[in-house]
Each structure stands twice: as structure tokens, then as C-alpha cells.
PDB file of C-alpha atoms in Angstrom:
ATOM      1  CA  MET A  13      -2.533  -0.351  -6.093  1.00 92.00           C
ATOM      2  CA  ARG A  14      -1.096   3.149  -6.250  1.00 96.00           C
ATOM      3  CA  TYR A  15       1.043   4.341  -3.831  1.00 97.00           C
ATOM      4  CA  LEU A  16       2.114   7.835  -2.742  1.00 97.00           C
ATOM      5  CA  GLY A  17       5.722   8.448  -1.565  1.00 96.00           C
ATOM      6  CA  LEU A  18       6.434  11.584   0.881  1.00 96.00           C
ATOM      7  CA  ASP A  19       9.760  12.964   2.190  1.00 93.00           C
ATOM      8  CA  LEU A  20       8.814  15.541   4.885  1.00 92.00           C
ATOM      9  CA  GLY A  21      11.438  18.035   5.328  1.00 87.00           C
ATOM     10  CA  SER A  22      11.809  21.294   7.351  1.00 84.00           C
ATOM     11  CA  ARG A  23      10.921  23.572   4.325  1.00 88.00           C
ATOM     12  CA  THR A  24       9.450  21.275   1.569  1.00 90.00           C
ATOM     13  CA  LEU A  25       7.337  17.794   1.093  1.00 93.00           C
ATOM     14  CA  GLY A  26       9.013  15.813  -1.806  1.00 93.00           C
ATOM     15  CA  VAL A  27       6.106  13.810  -3.316  1.00 95.00           C
ATOM     16  CA  ALA A  28       6.471  10.790  -5.675  1.00 95.00           C
ATOM     17  CA  ILE A  29       3.904   8.365  -6.921  1.00 97.00           C
ATOM     18  CA  SER A  30       3.753   4.639  -8.194  1.00 96.00           C
ATOM     19  CA  ASP A  31       2.090   3.612 -11.357  1.00 94.00           C
ATOM     20  CA  LYS A  32      -1.197   1.952 -11.156  1.00 93.00           C
ATOM     21  CA  SER A  33       0.317  -1.474 -10.729  1.00 91.00           C
ATOM     22  CA  GLY A  34       2.516  -0.391  -7.864  1.00 90.00           C
ATOM     23  CA  THR A  35       5.708  -1.384  -9.272  1.00 90.00           C
ATOM     24  CA  ILE A  36       7.388   1.772 -10.713  1.00 91.00           C
ATOM     25  CA  ALA A  37       7.818   4.984  -8.871  1.00 92.00           C
ATOM     26  CA  ARG A  38       8.144   8.444 -10.315  1.00 92.00           C
ATOM     27  CA  ASN A  39       9.045  11.977  -8.964  1.00 90.00           C
ATOM     28  CA  LEU A  40       5.740  14.132  -8.882  1.00 92.00           C
ATOM     29  CA  GLU A  41       6.312  17.387  -7.098  1.00 92.00           C
ATOM     30  CA  ILE A  42       7.713  19.404  -4.343  1.00 90.00           C
ATOM     31  CA  ILE A  43       5.405  21.436  -1.982  1.00 93.00           C
ATOM     32  CA  ARG A  44       7.020  24.283   0.006  1.00 90.00           C
ATOM     33  CA  HIS A  45       5.873  24.983   3.359  1.00 90.00           C
ATOM     34  CA  ASN A  46       6.937  27.005   6.440  1.00 86.00           C
ATOM     35  CA  GLU A  47       6.982  24.302   8.913  1.00 79.00           C
ATOM     36  CA  ASP A  48       3.269  24.405   9.036  1.00 84.00           C
ATOM     37  CA  TYR A  49       2.627  20.619   8.596  1.00 88.00           C
ATOM     38  CA  ASP A  50      -1.316  20.985   9.141  1.00 90.00           C
ATOM     39  CA  SER A  51      -1.370  22.969   5.961  1.00 92.00           C
ATOM     40  CA  LEU A  52       0.421  20.179   3.990  1.00 95.00           C
ATOM     41  CA  VAL A  53      -2.632  17.949   4.790  1.00 95.00           C
ATOM     42  CA  PRO A  54      -5.291  19.109   2.315  1.00 96.00           C
ATOM     43  CA  LYS A  55      -2.660  19.445  -0.512  1.00 96.00           C
ATOM     44  CA  VAL A  56      -1.798  15.622   0.165  1.00 97.00           C
ATOM     45  CA  LYS A  57      -5.665  14.665   0.310  1.00 97.00           C
ATOM     46  CA  GLU A  58      -5.893  16.415  -3.055  1.00 97.00           C
ATOM     47  CA  ILE A  59      -3.161  14.395  -4.549  1.00 97.00           C
ATOM     48  CA  VAL A  60      -4.442  11.341  -3.080  1.00 97.00           C
ATOM     49  CA  GLU A  61      -7.846  12.018  -4.616  1.00 97.00           C
ATOM     50  CA  GLU A  62      -6.780  13.269  -8.043  1.00 97.00           C
ATOM     51  CA  TYR A  63      -4.508  10.099  -8.521  1.00 96.00           C
ATOM     52  CA  GLY A  64      -6.604   7.499  -6.893  1.00 96.00           C
ATOM     53  CA  VAL A  65      -4.024   6.732  -4.398  1.00 97.00           C
ATOM     54  CA  ASP A  66      -4.623   3.441  -2.140  1.00 96.00           C
ATOM     55  CA  GLU A  67      -1.658   4.019   0.434  1.00 96.00           C
ATOM     56  CA  ILE A  68       1.011   6.487   1.569  1.00 98.00           C
ATOM     57  CA  VAL A  69       4.260   5.692   2.187  1.00 97.00           C
ATOM     58  CA  LEU A  70       6.015   8.419   4.434  1.00 97.00           C
ATOM     59  CA  GLY A  71       9.553   8.777   5.064  1.00 93.00           C
ATOM     60  CA  TYR A  72      10.743   8.124   8.721  1.00 93.00           C
ATOM     61  CA  PRO A  73      14.103   9.868   9.542  1.00 90.00           C
ATOM     62  CA  LYS A  74      15.482   7.658  12.143  1.00 85.00           C
ATOM     63  CA  ASN A  75      19.100   8.088  13.542  1.00 80.00           C
ATOM     64  CA  MET A  76      21.988   5.930  12.357  1.00 80.00           C
ATOM     65  CA  ASP A  77      22.105   3.988  15.445  1.00 86.00           C
ATOM     66  CA  ASN A  78      18.221   3.240  14.928  1.00 83.00           C
ATOM     67  CA  THR A  79      16.938   5.533  17.650  1.00 85.00           C
ATOM     68  CA  VAL A  80      13.759   7.803  17.160  1.00 84.00           C
ATOM     69  CA  GLY A  81      14.870  11.723  17.450  1.00 87.00           C
ATOM     70  CA  TYR A  82      13.033  14.999  16.648  1.00 89.00           C
ATOM     71  CA  LYS A  83      12.670  14.431  12.989  1.00 89.00           C
ATOM     72  CA  ALA A  84      11.050  10.977  13.124  1.00 90.00           C
ATOM     73  CA  LYS A  85       8.718  12.324  15.801  1.00 94.00           C
ATOM     74  CA  LEU A  86       7.564  14.898  13.541  1.00 93.00           C
ATOM     75  CA  SER A  87       6.943  12.123  10.769  1.00 94.00           C
ATOM     76  CA  GLU A  88       5.012  10.060  13.341  1.00 95.00           C
ATOM     77  CA  GLU A  89       2.818  13.220  13.977  1.00 95.00           C
ATOM     78  CA  PHE A  90       2.438  13.929  10.409  1.00 96.00           C
ATOM     79  CA  LYS A  91       1.239  10.302   9.695  1.00 96.00           C
ATOM     80  CA  LYS A  92      -1.410  10.682  12.379  1.00 96.00           C
ATOM     81  CA  LYS A  93      -2.826  13.884  10.903  1.00 95.00           C
ATOM     82  CA  LEU A  94      -2.888  12.125   7.305  1.00 96.00           C
ATOM     83  CA  GLU A  95      -4.585   9.122   8.760  1.00 95.00           C
ATOM     84  CA  ASP A  96      -7.183  11.293  10.196  1.00 94.00           C
ATOM     85  CA  GLU A  97      -8.035  13.295   7.584  1.00 93.00           C
ATOM     86  CA  ILE A  98      -7.462  10.920   4.810  1.00 94.00           C
ATOM     87  CA  GLU A  99      -8.609   7.698   5.889  1.00 88.00           C
ATOM     88  CA  ILE A 100      -6.054   5.498   3.905  1.00 95.00           C
ATOM     89  CA  PRO A 101      -3.113   3.577   5.434  1.00 96.00           C
ATOM     90  CA  VAL A 102       0.090   5.545   5.926  1.00 97.00           C
ATOM     91  CA  ASN A 103       3.103   3.580   6.268  1.00 96.00           C
ATOM     92  CA  LEU A 104       6.376   4.716   7.747  1.00 96.00           C
ATOM     93  CA  GLN A 105       9.435   3.638   5.789  1.00 93.00           C
ATOM     94  CA  ASP A 106      13.069   3.990   7.263  1.00 88.00           C
ATOM     95  CA  GLU A 107      14.541   6.611   5.042  1.00 83.00           C
ATOM     96  CA  ARG A 108      18.254   6.746   6.214  1.00 71.00           C
ATOM     97  CA  LEU A 109      20.493   7.925   3.659  1.00 64.00           C
ATOM     98  CA  SER A 110      17.861   8.491   1.068  1.00 65.00           C
ATOM     99  CA  THR A 111      18.643  12.005   0.390  1.00 67.00           C
ATOM    100  CA  LYS A 112      22.351  11.165   0.210  1.00 69.00           C
ATOM    101  CA  GLU A 113      21.471   8.346  -2.289  1.00 69.00           C
ATOM    102  CA  ALA A 114      19.345  10.891  -4.429  1.00 71.00           C
ATOM    103  CA  GLN A 115      22.230  13.109  -4.428  1.00 71.00           C
ATOM    104  CA  ASP A 116      24.440  10.604  -5.712  1.00 74.00           C
ATOM    105  CA  VAL A 117      21.983   9.687  -8.587  1.00 73.00           C
ATOM    106  CA  LEU A 118      21.628  13.446  -9.560  1.00 69.00           C
ATOM    107  CA  ILE A 119      25.359  13.797  -9.562  1.00 73.00           C
ATOM    108  CA  LYS A 120      25.917  10.662 -11.686  1.00 75.00           C
ATOM    109  CA  GLY A 121      23.238  12.126 -13.891  1.00 76.00           C
ATOM    110  CA  ASP A 122      25.602  15.404 -14.161  1.00 73.00           C
ATOM    111  CA  ILE A 123      22.592  17.714 -13.027  1.00 71.00           C
ATOM    112  CA  SER A 124      23.976  21.155 -12.108  1.00 76.00           C
ATOM    113  CA  ARG A 125      24.075  22.110  -8.061  1.00 73.00           C
ATOM    114  CA  LYS A 126      21.147  24.493  -9.101  1.00 73.00           C
ATOM    115  CA  LYS A 127      18.905  22.004 -10.686  1.00 70.00           C
ATOM    116  CA  ARG A 128      19.623  19.271  -7.975  1.00 64.00           C
ATOM    117  CA  LYS A 129      18.436  21.794  -5.101  1.00 67.00           C
ATOM    118  CA  LYS A 130      14.908  21.908  -6.964  1.00 66.00           C
ATOM    119  CA  VAL A 131      14.420  18.179  -7.253  1.00 68.00           C
ATOM    120  CA  ILE A 132      16.119  16.593  -4.411  1.00 69.00           C
ATOM    121  CA  ASP A 133      13.265  16.103  -2.382  1.00 75.00           C
ATOM    122  CA  SER A 134      11.078  14.784  -4.849  1.00 79.00           C
ATOM    123  CA  MET A 135      13.817  12.467  -5.829  1.00 80.00           C
ATOM    124  CA  ALA A 136      14.443  11.369  -2.162  1.00 85.00           C
ATOM    125  CA  ALA A 137      10.709  10.611  -1.727  1.00 90.00           C
ATOM    126  CA  CYS A 138      10.989   8.471  -4.933  1.00 89.00           C
ATOM    127  CA  ILE A 139      13.830   6.589  -3.499  1.00 88.00           C
ATOM    128  CA  ILE A 140      11.571   6.278  -0.245  1.00 92.00           C
ATOM    129  CA  LEU A 141       8.727   5.002  -2.290  1.00 94.00           C
ATOM    130  CA  GLU A 142      10.941   2.438  -4.374  1.00 91.00           C
ATOM    131  CA  THR A 143      12.197   1.123  -1.246  1.00 90.00           C
ATOM    132  CA  TYR A 144       8.894   0.235   0.065  1.00 93.00           C
ATOM    133  CA  LEU A 145       7.687  -1.360  -3.021  1.00 94.00           C
ATOM    134  CA  ASN A 146      11.032  -3.531  -3.328  1.00 87.00           C
ATOM    135  CA  LYS A 147      10.263  -4.643   0.199  1.00 86.00           C
ATOM    136  CA  LYS A 148       6.674  -5.510  -0.319  1.00 79.00           C
ATOM    137  CA  GLY A 149       7.253  -7.046  -3.603  1.00 71.00           C
ATOM    138  CA  LYS A 150       9.603  -9.617  -1.958  1.00 47.00           C
TER     139      LYS A 150
END
């Protein structure tokens, strides 16, 4: 099974993909948008078809106290749009601290601030997908 990981931000959608066996995740791309989430659905559908994706994993940014805030509600709405249009399972994955973890990985890799800014969202999507795959593998 192949999985697609998504990190929905206010200006970008980080995208990661697994290998065909569903065990290894890698960064794929960053899609820029202007908070027009509807415009992202056809782009995601295109990726799903191109790579033969079986399941989507969407980051779910819950608050640190485990409550659901505004950003998490946006993810819930985006999940529904994807499911209605693409017709494959979309799973929400708790993404608390994924961007921080991605930042730490890039800093340890001695990536410049300018370059980090360009890849942080796809790296966060990769971490979201890895977390899901690791949880699923247990």
C-alpha cells in the first residue's frame, strides 16, 4: 500500500509519500495556496492518481491540551473535501510538534535558515506520515 502524507498550512500544503510497501516516507513537494483549500483538492487528486496512492494521512493539529481548535477544524473540513472528491480513505494523524521536530532535524543537518523555510512543510508532512506508518506497523 502506498500512503500520501499531507501537512495543511495557511499558505502551503506539505506533501510526502511512502514507498510502495508503505514502510518508508520521503518528502515529495510543497504546494502553495492562498487559503483556498478547494483549489488543493484537484492537485492532491492528481498526485494520488500519478503515484497510485491507496490512503491519505492528513496532519491533525490538535492543541497541546488535546482540544480541537480552529486549525484542527480546518483539517477536518479538508479531510471531508478530499474524501468526497478522491474516494480513498483519509486518516487524521495528530501532528503536535511535527513542525518543531522537522525544524530540529533540519538544524541538525546544518541546513541554512533560507533553505529550511523552503522544505519545512514537506519535512513536517514526512514526519506526520512516518508517525502514522510506525503506529500502523505496531
